XYZ file of C-alpha atoms in Angstrom:
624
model
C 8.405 19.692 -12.788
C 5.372 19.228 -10.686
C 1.752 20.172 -11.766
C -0.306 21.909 -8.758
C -3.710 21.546 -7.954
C -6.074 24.115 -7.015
C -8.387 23.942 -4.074
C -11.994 23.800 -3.994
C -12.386 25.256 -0.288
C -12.742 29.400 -0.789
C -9.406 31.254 -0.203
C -6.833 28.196 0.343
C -4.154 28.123 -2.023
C -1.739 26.083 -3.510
C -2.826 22.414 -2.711
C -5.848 20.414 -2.717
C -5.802 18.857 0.262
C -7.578 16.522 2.734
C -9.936 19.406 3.645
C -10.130 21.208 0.486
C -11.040 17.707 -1.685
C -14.905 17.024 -2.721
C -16.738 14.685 -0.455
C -19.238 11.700 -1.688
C -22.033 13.915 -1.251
C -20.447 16.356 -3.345
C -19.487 13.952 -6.078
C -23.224 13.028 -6.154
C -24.295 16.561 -6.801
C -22.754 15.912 -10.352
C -25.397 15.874 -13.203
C -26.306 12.069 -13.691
C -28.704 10.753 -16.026
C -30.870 8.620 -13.641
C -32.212 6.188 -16.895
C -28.598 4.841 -16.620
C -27.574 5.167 -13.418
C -27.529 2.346 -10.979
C -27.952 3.174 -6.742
C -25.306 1.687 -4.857
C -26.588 -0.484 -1.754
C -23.482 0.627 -0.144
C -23.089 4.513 -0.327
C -26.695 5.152 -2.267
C -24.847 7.133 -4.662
C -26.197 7.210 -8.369
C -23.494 5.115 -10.574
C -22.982 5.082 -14.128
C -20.726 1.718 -13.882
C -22.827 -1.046 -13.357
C -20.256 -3.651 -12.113
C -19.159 -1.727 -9.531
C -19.897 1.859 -7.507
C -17.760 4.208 -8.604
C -17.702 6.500 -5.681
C -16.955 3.227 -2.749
C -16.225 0.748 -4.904
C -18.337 -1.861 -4.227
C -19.348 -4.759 -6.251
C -23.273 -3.973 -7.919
C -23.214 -7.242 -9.255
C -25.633 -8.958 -6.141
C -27.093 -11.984 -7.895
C -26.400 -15.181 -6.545
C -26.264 -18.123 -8.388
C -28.546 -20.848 -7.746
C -27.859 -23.634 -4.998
C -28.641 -27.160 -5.351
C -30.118 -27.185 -1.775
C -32.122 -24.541 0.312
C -30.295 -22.425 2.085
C -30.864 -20.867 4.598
C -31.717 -16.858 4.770
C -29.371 -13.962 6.556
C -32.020 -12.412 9.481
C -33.438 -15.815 10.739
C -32.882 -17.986 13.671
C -31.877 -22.029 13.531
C -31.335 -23.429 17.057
C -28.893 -25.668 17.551
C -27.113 -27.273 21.188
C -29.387 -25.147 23.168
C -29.240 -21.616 22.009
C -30.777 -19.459 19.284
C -28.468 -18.503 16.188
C -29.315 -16.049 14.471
C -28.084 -15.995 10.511
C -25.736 -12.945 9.301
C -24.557 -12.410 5.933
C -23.000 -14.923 4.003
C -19.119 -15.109 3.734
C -18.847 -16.765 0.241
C -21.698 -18.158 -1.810
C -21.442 -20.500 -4.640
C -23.942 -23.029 -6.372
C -22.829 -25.879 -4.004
C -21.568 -24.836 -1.294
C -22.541 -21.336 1.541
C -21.084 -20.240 4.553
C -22.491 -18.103 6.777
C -22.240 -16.570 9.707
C -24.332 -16.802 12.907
C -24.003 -15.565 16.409
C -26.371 -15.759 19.738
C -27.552 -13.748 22.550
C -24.261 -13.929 24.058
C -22.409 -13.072 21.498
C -21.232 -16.324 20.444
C -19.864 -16.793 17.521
C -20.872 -19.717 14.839
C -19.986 -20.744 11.340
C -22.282 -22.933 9.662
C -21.200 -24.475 6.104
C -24.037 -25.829 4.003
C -23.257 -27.650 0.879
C -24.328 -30.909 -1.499
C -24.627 -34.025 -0.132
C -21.491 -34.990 -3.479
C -19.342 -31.511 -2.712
C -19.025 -32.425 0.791
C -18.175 -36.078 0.764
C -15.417 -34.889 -1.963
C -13.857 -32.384 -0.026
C -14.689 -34.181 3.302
C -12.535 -37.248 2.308
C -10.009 -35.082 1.498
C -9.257 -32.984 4.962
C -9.998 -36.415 6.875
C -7.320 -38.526 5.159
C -4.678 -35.827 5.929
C -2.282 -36.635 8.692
C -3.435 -35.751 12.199
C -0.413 -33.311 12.134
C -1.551 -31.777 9.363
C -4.944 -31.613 10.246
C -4.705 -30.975 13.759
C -4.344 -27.039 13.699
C -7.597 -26.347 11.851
C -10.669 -25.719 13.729
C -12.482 -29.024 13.889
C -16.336 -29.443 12.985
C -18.789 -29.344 15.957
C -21.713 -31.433 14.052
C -22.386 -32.786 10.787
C -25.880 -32.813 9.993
C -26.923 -34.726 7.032
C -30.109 -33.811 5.016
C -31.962 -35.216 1.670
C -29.620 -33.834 -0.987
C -27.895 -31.022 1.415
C -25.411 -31.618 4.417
C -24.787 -28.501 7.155
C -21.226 -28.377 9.153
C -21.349 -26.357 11.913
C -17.852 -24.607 13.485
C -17.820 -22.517 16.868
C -15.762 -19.904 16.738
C -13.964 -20.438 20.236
C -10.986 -17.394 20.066
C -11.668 -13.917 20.802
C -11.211 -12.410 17.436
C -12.087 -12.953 13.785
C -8.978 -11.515 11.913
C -11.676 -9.586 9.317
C -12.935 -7.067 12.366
C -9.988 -6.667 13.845
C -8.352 -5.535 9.878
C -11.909 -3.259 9.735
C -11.291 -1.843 13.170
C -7.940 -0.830 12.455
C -6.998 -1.667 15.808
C -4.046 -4.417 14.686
C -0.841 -2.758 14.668
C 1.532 -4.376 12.160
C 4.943 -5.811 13.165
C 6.939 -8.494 13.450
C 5.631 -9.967 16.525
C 2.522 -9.934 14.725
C 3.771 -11.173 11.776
C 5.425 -14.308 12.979
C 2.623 -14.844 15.503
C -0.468 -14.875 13.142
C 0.995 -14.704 9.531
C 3.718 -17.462 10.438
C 1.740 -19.548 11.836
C -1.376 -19.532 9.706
C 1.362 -20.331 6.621
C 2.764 -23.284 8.750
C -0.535 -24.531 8.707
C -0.505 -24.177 4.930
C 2.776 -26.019 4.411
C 1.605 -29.715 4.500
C -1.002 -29.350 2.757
C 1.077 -27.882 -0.106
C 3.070 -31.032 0.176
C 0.336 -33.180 -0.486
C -0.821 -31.253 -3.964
C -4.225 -29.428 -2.052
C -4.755 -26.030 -3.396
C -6.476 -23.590 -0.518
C -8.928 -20.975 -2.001
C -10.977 -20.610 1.349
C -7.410 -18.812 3.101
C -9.737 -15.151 3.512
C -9.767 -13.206 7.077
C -13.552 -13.764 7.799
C -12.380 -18.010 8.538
C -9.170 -16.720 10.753
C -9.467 -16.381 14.555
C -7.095 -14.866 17.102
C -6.969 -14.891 20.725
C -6.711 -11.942 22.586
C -2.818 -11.588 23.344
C -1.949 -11.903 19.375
C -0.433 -15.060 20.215
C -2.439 -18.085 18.547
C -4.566 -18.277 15.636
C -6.428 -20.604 14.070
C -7.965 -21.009 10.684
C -11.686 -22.961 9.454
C -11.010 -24.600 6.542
C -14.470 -25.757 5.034
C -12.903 -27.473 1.665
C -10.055 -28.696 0.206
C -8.920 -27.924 -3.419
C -7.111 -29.581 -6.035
C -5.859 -28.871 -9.252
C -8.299 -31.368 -10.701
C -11.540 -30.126 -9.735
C -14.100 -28.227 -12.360
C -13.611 -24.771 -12.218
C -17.358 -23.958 -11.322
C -16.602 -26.032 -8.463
C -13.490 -23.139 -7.339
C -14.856 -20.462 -4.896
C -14.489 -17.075 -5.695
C -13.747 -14.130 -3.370
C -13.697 -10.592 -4.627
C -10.812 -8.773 -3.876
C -8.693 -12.156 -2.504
C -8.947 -14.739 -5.388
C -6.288 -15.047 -8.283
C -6.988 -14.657 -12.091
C -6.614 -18.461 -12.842
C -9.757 -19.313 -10.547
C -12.089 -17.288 -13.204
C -10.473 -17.512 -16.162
C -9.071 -20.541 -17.840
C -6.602 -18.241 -19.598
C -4.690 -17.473 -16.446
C -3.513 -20.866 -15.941
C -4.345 -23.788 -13.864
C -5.026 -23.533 -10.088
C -1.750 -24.756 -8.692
C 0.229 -24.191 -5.526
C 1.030 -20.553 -6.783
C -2.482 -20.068 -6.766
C -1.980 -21.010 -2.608
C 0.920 -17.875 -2.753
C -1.585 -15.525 -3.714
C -4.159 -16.185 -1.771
C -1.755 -16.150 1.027
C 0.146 -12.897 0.154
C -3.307 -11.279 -0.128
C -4.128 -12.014 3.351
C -0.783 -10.321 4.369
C -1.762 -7.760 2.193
C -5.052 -6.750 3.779
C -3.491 -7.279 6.916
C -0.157 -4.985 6.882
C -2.191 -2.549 4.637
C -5.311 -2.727 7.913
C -7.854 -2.802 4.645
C -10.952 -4.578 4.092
C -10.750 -6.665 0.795
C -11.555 -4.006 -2.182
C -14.988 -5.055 -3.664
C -13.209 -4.158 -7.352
C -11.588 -5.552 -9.974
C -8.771 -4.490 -8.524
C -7.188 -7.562 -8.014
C -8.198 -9.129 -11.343
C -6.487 -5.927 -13.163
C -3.019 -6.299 -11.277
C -3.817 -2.497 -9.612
C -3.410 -2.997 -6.204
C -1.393 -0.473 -4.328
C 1.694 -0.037 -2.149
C 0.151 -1.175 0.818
C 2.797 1.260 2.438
C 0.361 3.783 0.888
C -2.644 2.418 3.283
C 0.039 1.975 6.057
C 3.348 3.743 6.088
C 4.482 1.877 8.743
C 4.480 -0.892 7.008
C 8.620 -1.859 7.215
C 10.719 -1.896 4.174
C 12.188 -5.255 2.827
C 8.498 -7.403 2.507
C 6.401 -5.736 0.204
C 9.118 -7.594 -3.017
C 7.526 -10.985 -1.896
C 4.217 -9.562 -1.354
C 4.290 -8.156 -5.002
C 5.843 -11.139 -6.403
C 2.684 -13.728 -4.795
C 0.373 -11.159 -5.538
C 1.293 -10.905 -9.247
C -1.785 -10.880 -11.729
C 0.404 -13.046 -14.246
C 0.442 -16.657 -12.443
C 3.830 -16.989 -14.661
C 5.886 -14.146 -12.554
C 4.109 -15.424 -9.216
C 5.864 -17.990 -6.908
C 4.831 -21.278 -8.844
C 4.978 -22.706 -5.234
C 3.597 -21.746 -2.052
C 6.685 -22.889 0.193
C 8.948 -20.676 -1.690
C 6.622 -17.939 -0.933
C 6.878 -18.566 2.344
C 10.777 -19.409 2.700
C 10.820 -15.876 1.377
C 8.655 -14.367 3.531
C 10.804 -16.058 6.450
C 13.857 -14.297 5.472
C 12.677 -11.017 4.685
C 10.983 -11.450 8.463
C 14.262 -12.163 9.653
C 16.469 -8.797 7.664
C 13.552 -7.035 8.985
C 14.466 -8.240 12.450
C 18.637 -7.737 11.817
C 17.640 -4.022 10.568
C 15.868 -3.354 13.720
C 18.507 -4.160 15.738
C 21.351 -3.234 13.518
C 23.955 -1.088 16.409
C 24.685 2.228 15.327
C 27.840 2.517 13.025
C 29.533 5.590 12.274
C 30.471 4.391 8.839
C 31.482 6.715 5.869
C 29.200 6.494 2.781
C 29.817 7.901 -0.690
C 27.214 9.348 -2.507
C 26.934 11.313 -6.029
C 24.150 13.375 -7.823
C 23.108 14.872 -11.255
C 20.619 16.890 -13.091
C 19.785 17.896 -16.254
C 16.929 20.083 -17.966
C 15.707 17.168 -19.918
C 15.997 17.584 -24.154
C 12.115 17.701 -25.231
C 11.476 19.841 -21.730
C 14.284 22.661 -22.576
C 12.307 23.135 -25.952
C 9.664 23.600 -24.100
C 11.079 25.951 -20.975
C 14.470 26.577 -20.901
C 14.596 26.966 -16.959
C 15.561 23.959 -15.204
C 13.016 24.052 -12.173
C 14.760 21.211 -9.981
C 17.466 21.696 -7.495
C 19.342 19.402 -5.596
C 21.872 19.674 -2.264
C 24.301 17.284 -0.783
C 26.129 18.435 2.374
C 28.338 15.497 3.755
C 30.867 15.469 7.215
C 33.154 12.895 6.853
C 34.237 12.920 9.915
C 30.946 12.934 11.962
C 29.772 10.509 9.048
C 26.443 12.626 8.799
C 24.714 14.344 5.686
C 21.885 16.135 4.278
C 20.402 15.046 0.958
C 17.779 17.203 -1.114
C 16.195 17.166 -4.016
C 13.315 19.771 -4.547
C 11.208 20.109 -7.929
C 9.609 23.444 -8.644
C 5.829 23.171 -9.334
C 5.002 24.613 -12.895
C 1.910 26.064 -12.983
C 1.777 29.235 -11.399
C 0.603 32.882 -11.796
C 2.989 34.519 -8.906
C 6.248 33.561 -8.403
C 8.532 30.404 -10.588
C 9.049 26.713 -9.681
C 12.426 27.163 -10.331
C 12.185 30.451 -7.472
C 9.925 27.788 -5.070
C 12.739 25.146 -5.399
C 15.885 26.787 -4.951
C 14.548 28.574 -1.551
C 13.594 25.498 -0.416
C 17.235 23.961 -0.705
C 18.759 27.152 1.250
C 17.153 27.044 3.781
C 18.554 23.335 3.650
C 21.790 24.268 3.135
C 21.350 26.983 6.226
C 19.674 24.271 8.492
C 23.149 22.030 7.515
C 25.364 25.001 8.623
C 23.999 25.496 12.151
C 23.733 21.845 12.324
C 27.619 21.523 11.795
C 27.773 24.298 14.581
C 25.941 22.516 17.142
C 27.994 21.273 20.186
C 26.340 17.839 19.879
C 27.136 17.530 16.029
C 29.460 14.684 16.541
C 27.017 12.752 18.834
C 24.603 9.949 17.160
C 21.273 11.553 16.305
C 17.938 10.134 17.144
C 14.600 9.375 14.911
C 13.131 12.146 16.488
C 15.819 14.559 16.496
C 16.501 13.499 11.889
C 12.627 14.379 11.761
C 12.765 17.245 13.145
C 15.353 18.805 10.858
C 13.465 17.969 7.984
C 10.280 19.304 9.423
C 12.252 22.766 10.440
C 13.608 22.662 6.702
C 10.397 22.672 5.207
C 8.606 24.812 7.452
C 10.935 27.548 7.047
C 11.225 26.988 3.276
C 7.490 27.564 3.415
C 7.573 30.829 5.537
C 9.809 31.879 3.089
C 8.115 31.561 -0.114
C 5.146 33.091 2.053
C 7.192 36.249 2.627
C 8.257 36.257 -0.831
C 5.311 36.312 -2.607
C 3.383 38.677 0.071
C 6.404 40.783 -0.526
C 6.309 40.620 -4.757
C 2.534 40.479 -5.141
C 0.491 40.793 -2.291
C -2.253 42.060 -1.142
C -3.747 39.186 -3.535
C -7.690 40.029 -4.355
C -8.102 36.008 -6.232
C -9.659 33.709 -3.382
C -7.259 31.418 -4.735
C -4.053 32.957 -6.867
C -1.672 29.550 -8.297
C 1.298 30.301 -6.319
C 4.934 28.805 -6.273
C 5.663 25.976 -4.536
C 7.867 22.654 -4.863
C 7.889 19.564 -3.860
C 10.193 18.134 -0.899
C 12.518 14.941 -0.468
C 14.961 15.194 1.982
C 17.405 12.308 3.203
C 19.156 12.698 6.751
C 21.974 10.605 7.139
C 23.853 9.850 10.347
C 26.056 6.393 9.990
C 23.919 3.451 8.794
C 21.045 5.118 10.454
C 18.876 7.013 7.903
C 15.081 9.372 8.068
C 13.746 10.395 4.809
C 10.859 12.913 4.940
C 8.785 13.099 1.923
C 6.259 16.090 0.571
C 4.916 15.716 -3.118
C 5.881 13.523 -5.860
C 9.479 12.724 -5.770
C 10.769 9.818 -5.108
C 13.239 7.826 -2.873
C 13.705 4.038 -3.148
C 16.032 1.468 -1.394
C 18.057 -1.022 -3.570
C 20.029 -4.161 -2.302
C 21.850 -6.922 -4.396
C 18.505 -8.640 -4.396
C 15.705 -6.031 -4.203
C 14.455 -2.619 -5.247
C 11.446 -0.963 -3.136
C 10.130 2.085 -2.944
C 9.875 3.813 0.024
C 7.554 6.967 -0.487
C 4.636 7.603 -2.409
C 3.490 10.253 -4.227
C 1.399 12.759 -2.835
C -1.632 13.417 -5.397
C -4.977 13.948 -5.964
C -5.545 9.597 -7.358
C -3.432 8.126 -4.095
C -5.396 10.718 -1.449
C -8.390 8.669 -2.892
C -7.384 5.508 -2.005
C -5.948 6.094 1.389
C -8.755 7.791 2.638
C -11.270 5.020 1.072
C -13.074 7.922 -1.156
C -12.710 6.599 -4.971
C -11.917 3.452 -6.079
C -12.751 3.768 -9.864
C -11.125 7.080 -11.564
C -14.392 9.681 -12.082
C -14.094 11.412 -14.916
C -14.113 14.447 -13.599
C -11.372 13.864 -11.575
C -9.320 11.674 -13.728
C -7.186 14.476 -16.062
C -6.256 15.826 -12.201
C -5.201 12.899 -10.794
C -1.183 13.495 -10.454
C -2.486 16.999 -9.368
C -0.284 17.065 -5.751
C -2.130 16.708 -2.634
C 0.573 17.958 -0.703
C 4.063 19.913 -0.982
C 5.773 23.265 0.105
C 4.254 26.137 -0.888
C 0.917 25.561 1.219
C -0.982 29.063 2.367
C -4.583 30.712 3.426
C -5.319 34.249 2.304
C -5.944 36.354 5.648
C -8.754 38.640 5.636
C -5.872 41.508 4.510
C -5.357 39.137 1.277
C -1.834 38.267 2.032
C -1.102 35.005 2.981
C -0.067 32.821 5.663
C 1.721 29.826 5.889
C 0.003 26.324 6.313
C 2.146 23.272 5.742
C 1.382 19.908 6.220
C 2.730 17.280 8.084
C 5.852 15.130 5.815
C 5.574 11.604 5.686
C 8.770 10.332 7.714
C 10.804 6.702 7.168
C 13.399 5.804 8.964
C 15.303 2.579 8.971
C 18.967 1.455 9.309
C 21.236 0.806 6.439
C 22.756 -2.661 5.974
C 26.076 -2.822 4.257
C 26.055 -2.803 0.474
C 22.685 -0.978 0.469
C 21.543 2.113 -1.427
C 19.009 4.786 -1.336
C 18.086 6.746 -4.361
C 16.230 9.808 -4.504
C 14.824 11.214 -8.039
C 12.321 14.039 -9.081
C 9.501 12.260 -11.056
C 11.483 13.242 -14.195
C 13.470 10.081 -13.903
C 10.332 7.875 -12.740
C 8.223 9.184 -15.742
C 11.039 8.799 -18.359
C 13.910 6.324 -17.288
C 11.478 3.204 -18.672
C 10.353 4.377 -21.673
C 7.123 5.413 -20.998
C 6.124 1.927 -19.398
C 5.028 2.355 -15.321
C 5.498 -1.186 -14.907
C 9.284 -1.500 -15.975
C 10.609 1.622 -14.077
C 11.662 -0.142 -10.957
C 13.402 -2.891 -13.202
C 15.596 -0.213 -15.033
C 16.241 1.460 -11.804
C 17.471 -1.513 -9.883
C 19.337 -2.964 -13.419
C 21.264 0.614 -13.778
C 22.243 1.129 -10.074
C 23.622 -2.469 -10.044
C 25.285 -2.308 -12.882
C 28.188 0.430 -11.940
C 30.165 0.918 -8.557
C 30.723 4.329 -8.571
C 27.712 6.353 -7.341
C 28.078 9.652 -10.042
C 28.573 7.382 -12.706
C 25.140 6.120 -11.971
C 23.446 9.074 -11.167
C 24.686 9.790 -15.062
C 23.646 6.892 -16.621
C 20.085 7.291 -15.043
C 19.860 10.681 -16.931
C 20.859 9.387 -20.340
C 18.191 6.568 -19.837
C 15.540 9.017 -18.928
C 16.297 11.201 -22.009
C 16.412 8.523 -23.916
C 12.938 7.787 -22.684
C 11.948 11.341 -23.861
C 13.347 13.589 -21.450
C 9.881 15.533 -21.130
C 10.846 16.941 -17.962
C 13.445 17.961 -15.554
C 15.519 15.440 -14.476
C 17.412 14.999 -11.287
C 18.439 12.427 -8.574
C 20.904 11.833 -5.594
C 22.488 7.971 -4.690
C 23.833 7.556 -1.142
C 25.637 4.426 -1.453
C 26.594 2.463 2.601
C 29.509 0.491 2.095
C-alpha cells in the first residue's frame, strides 16, 4: 500500500508532480532565522547547514588551506609562449600543491600545476622512472619552470573536449562505444601503474580530454601516489575521493582506493552528473545512477556499486579486478544487445498476501496482481498494481483492481490480433503498457466523476495505484514502471534493480533540486511523484484524466535469468527492516529454490517475518 501525495498547484489532484513540486525560490520563502543562516554562493539561498547548502547542495566550507608558495589568483593573466592566459578557478587546492585552469583569446586551453619545490621532485621522480609504455599515454608537460621554494608545470590541453563539460552539458550519450572508447581506455592507462604499487587520486573529469569523434582520450596526471605518503600530502576531491583519503579509520590508501576513484568517474559519466558537492560520497548515499540516467544498461551498475563502496573492506581491494569486471560486464552487455530473438517458453509463478501486522490494521488487501501467459506464441503479460491508501473518494483496493482489468482486457484483444504470433517490437511492448495505463486511468476518472463528482475541494485525495507491468515476448522483455513497485533482474552472479521508485526524495535528485532532506519535506519523502490515478478538476469540478509518461526498460533475457516484480511490501519488509540487506535476501531466496511459486512463497514468509506491515505481493518470470 502506497501513500499519495497531494499537490501544491490549485486544483491538480492525486500526485505531486514535476509541475506541482515547490521551486528554490519557494523553499526560500520558508521562515529562516537569518542570525543562523548561512547564504549560499551558489543558489543565494539562506541555509541553516553550514557545511553544505541545503537547497543545491554545495559545499559552504570555502577556506583554503594555506600554500607553502604564492599562488597565483583565478581572474589574472600570466603570459607564457606568446599568448595571454588568463587564470580560472582552481581544480583542486591543497597546501602543496594547485591546479588551475587557464585559457586565451582563442580559446586555448591550459593547465598549469604549481606546487613545492620537495612535492614535485617526489612525485616527479616517480612518473619519470615509469616505463615509456606506461608513461607514454599521459599528456606530457609543456615547461617546467622552477622558482625559489615553488615549481609551475604547465600542460596544453591539445583535444577538443574536457570530459567535465561535456558530463555538465549533458551532451555525452552513454553506451558501449563510449564506454570502451573513453572508460576502457582511460583504465588501460591505469593498469601499469597499478602494477607498480602507485595509487591515482588525481583520476577526476576536469584532467580527462576527448577528441571530437569519442574515439581517443587522454588523461593529465600531475602526481603520483603511494601508499606511503602522509596523508596531508593525499588530495582531496569532493564528491570523487574515497573515505580512507580523510580518515585514517577507513583504511590505508591502496589500489582499491584506485577502484573507487575509477568507478566514480564512470559514475558521473553514465549518470551525465557533475560531482555532488556533499557528503554524499563520504556517507555511502549515492544513487542508482539509472535514476539520473535510465538508459543507463542493466548488468554494470554491480561493479560500479561494488568500487564505489564506502567500506574499503567490501570494495575491490585491487584496481585490475575492478576493471577485469568491468570488461566482462561490457562484454554481456554487448551479447544482450545482440542476443537473436528466441521464442523460448518461460515459467513464471506469483503470490500475495495481506501481510499479518497490516490485516490488523485494514483487513482489505489493496494489491492485485495478473499473469496472462501463451505458451504457444511464448508471450505474456505480468502485473502487479498496489492501491494507494490515503484517500477520501474511492479505495486503493477499487484503484488497483481496475487497473489490472483493463490489463487483463488489453491481453484478450492482444491474443485476438492477427499478428499475435509474430515477434513484437520495443515500440509495439511500450505501447501496450502505455494503452494499459491510460485506460486504467480514464477509468478510475469515470468512476469517481460517476460516484462523487461534481467535486467542490481544489484538490479531493482520490484513488489511485501504482503500476508495474512486464511484457514478455521470448527472451525479449519491456517493463514499464509508474510509482513505487519494484522489478529487479537476478542472474547466478548478480541482482540489480531495474526501476526506481517514483517519489517525492528521488524527483529531488533527478531534477538537481535538494540534495540534503529539508525538513519540511522530509516526513513526505516516499510521498509518490507519479502513478495511475493522475487528474485536473475542470471548471465543472469533475475531473479529467492526466497521466504521465511510464518509465520503459527493455532488454533481452539471457538463459538462466530472472525478473522479479514486488509491491514495496516485500522491499520494505523481506530484510528486516534494514535498506541495505534487501537486495542480498532477494538474490539469496530466488537462488536458493528452482521452482518459481515456491519462491514467490518463501519471499512472503520472509517479509512477514520482517513485520509484514503491509501488503505483500510479487510475480517471478523465470527464462530457462
Amino acid at each position: 500500500m502506497s501513500e499519495k501525495g497531494i499537490s501544491i498547484e490549485e486544483k491538480e489532484i492525486a500526485v505531486v508532480d514535476a509541475e506541482g513540486l515547490p521551486s528554490g525560490d519557494e523553499l526560500m520563502d520558508l521562515e529562516v532565522d537569518e542570525e543562523q543562516a548561512t547564504l549560499c554562493p551558489a543558489c543565494r539561498n539562506q541555509t541553516v547547514e553550514k557545511q553544505f547548502c541545503e537547497f543545491c547542495g554545495t559545499s559552504l566550507r570555502q577556506e583554503r588551506p594555506e600554500t607553502g608558495f604564492e599562488p597565483l589568483a583565478s581572474g589574472t593573466t600570466i603570459e607564457w609562449d606568446g599568448a595571454t592566459w588568463t587564470i580560472g578557478s582552481p581544480i583542486h587546492w591543497m597546501p602543496q600543491r594547485v591546479i588551475w585552469d587557464a585559457h586565451n583569446e582563442n580559446d586555448e586551453r591550459l593547465t598549469i600545476v604549481e606546487s613545492t619545490a620537495d612535492f614535485h621532485k617526489k612525485h616527479m621522480e616517480r612518473i619519470e622512472g615509469l616505463e615509456p609504455e606506461a608513461r607514454a599515454p599521459f599528456i606530457p608537460p609543456a615547461e617546467v619552470v622552477s622558482e625559489e621554494g615553488r615549481v609551475r608545470v604547465f600542460y596544453r590541453r591539445p583535444l577538443k573536449w574536457c570530459l567535465r563539460e561535456l558530463i555538465s552539458k549533458r551532451t555525452l550519450k552513454f553506451g558501449s562505444f563510449v564506454m570502451k572508447s573513453i572508460m576502457g581506455t582511460l583504465f588501460s592507462y591505469l593498469e601499469p601503474l597499478d602494477e607498480q604499487g602507485f595509487v591515482v587520486l588525481d583520476f577526476v573529469s576536469d584532467l580527462v580530454d576527448v577528441d571530437e569523434e569519442l574515439e581517443h582520450a587522454q588523461f593529465l596526471l600531475p602526481s603520483l601516489f603511494s601508499d606511503d605518503d602522509p596523508r596531508d600530502e593525499l588530495p582531496y576531491y569532493l564528491g570523487v575521493t574515497p573515505v580512507e583519503v580523510v580518515d585514517p579509520e577507513g583504511g590505508e590508501v591502496s589500489s582499491g582506493s584506485t577502484a573507487f576513484m575509477a568507478g566514480m568517474l564512470l559514475y558521473y559519466l553514465i549518470a551525465r552528473q557533475d560531482p555532488f558537492q556533499n557528503d554524499a560520497v563520504l556517507l555511502g548515499t549515492l544513487p542508482n545512477p539509472r535514476l539520473l540516467n535510465s538508459s543507463f544498461p542493466i548488468g554494470l551498475f554491480r561493479v560500479l556499486a561494488k568500487a564505489t563502496r564506502l567500506r574499503k573492506g567490501k570494495r575491490y581491494k585491487k584496481f585490475s579486478r575492478f576493471y577485469k569486471e568491468y570488461e566482462k560486464a561490457l562484454e554481456v552487455i554487448e551479447s544482450r544487445k545482440h542476443q537473436k530473438y528466441e521464442p523460448q517458453p518461460i515459467s513464471f509463478g506469483y503470490e500475495k498476501h495481506i501481510g499479518i501486522y497490516k490485516k490488523l490494521l485494514n483487513p482489505v488487501n489493496q494489491d492485485e496482481l495478473l499473469c496472462a501467459y501463451h505458451g504457444g506464441a511464448r508471450k505474456g503479460f505480468f502485473m502487479i498494481c498496489d492501491g494507494v491508501s490515503t484517500s477520501t473518494f474511492g479505495r486503493g483496493d477499487e484503484a488497483s483492481l481496475i487497473a489490472i482489468r483493463e490489463g487483463y482486457l488489453k491481453w484478450q484483444a492482444f491474443t485476438q490480433d492477427p499478428n499475435f504470433q509474430k515477434p513484437t517490437t520495443v515500440d509495439q511492448r511500450r505501447q501496450i503498457i502505455r494503452d494499459v495505463f491510460r485506460e486504467a486511468n480514464r477509468t478510475i476518472c469515470q468512476t469517481l466523476n460517476n460516484k462523487y463528482g461534481p467535486f467542490t475541494e481544489p484538490n479531493p485525495e482520490t484513488m489511485a495505484t501504482t503500476g508495474l507491468m512486464a511484457v514478455v515476448d521470448g527472451n525479449r522483455i519491456t517493463i514499464g514502471s509508474l510509482g513505487d513497485s519494484r522489478a529487479y533482474l537476478i542472474t547466478k552472479r548478480f541482482i540489480e534493480q531495474i526501476n526506481f521508485d517514483h517519489n517525492l526524495s528521488n524527483h529531488h535528485l533527478i531534477h538537481n533540486r535538494l540534495f540534503f532532506k529539508h525538513p519540511q519535506l522530509m516526513s513526505a519523502g516516499k510521498a509518490l511523484t507519479r502513478c495511475v490515478g493522475t487528474f485536473m478538476v475542470n471548471e465543472e469540478g469533475m475531473l479529467t484524466p492526466r497521466l504521465t509518461e511510464p518509465d520503459f526498460f527493455s532488454f533481452n533475457l539471457l538463459p538462466g535469468e530472472r525478473v522479479l516484480l514486488c509491491s514495496d511490501g516485500v522491499t520494505d519488509y523481506v530484510a528486516n527492516g534494514m535498506p541495505g540487506e534487501v537486495e542480498r535476501v532477494l538474490f539469496d531466496e530466488i537462488n536458493a529454490h528452482d521452482h518459481p511459486n515456491e519462491i514467490c512463497f518463501e519471499l512472503i514468509i520472509r517479509a512477514n517475518r520482517g513485520g509484514g506491515g503491509d501488503n505483500i505481493s510479487c510475480v517471478l518470470v523465470m527464462y530457462d
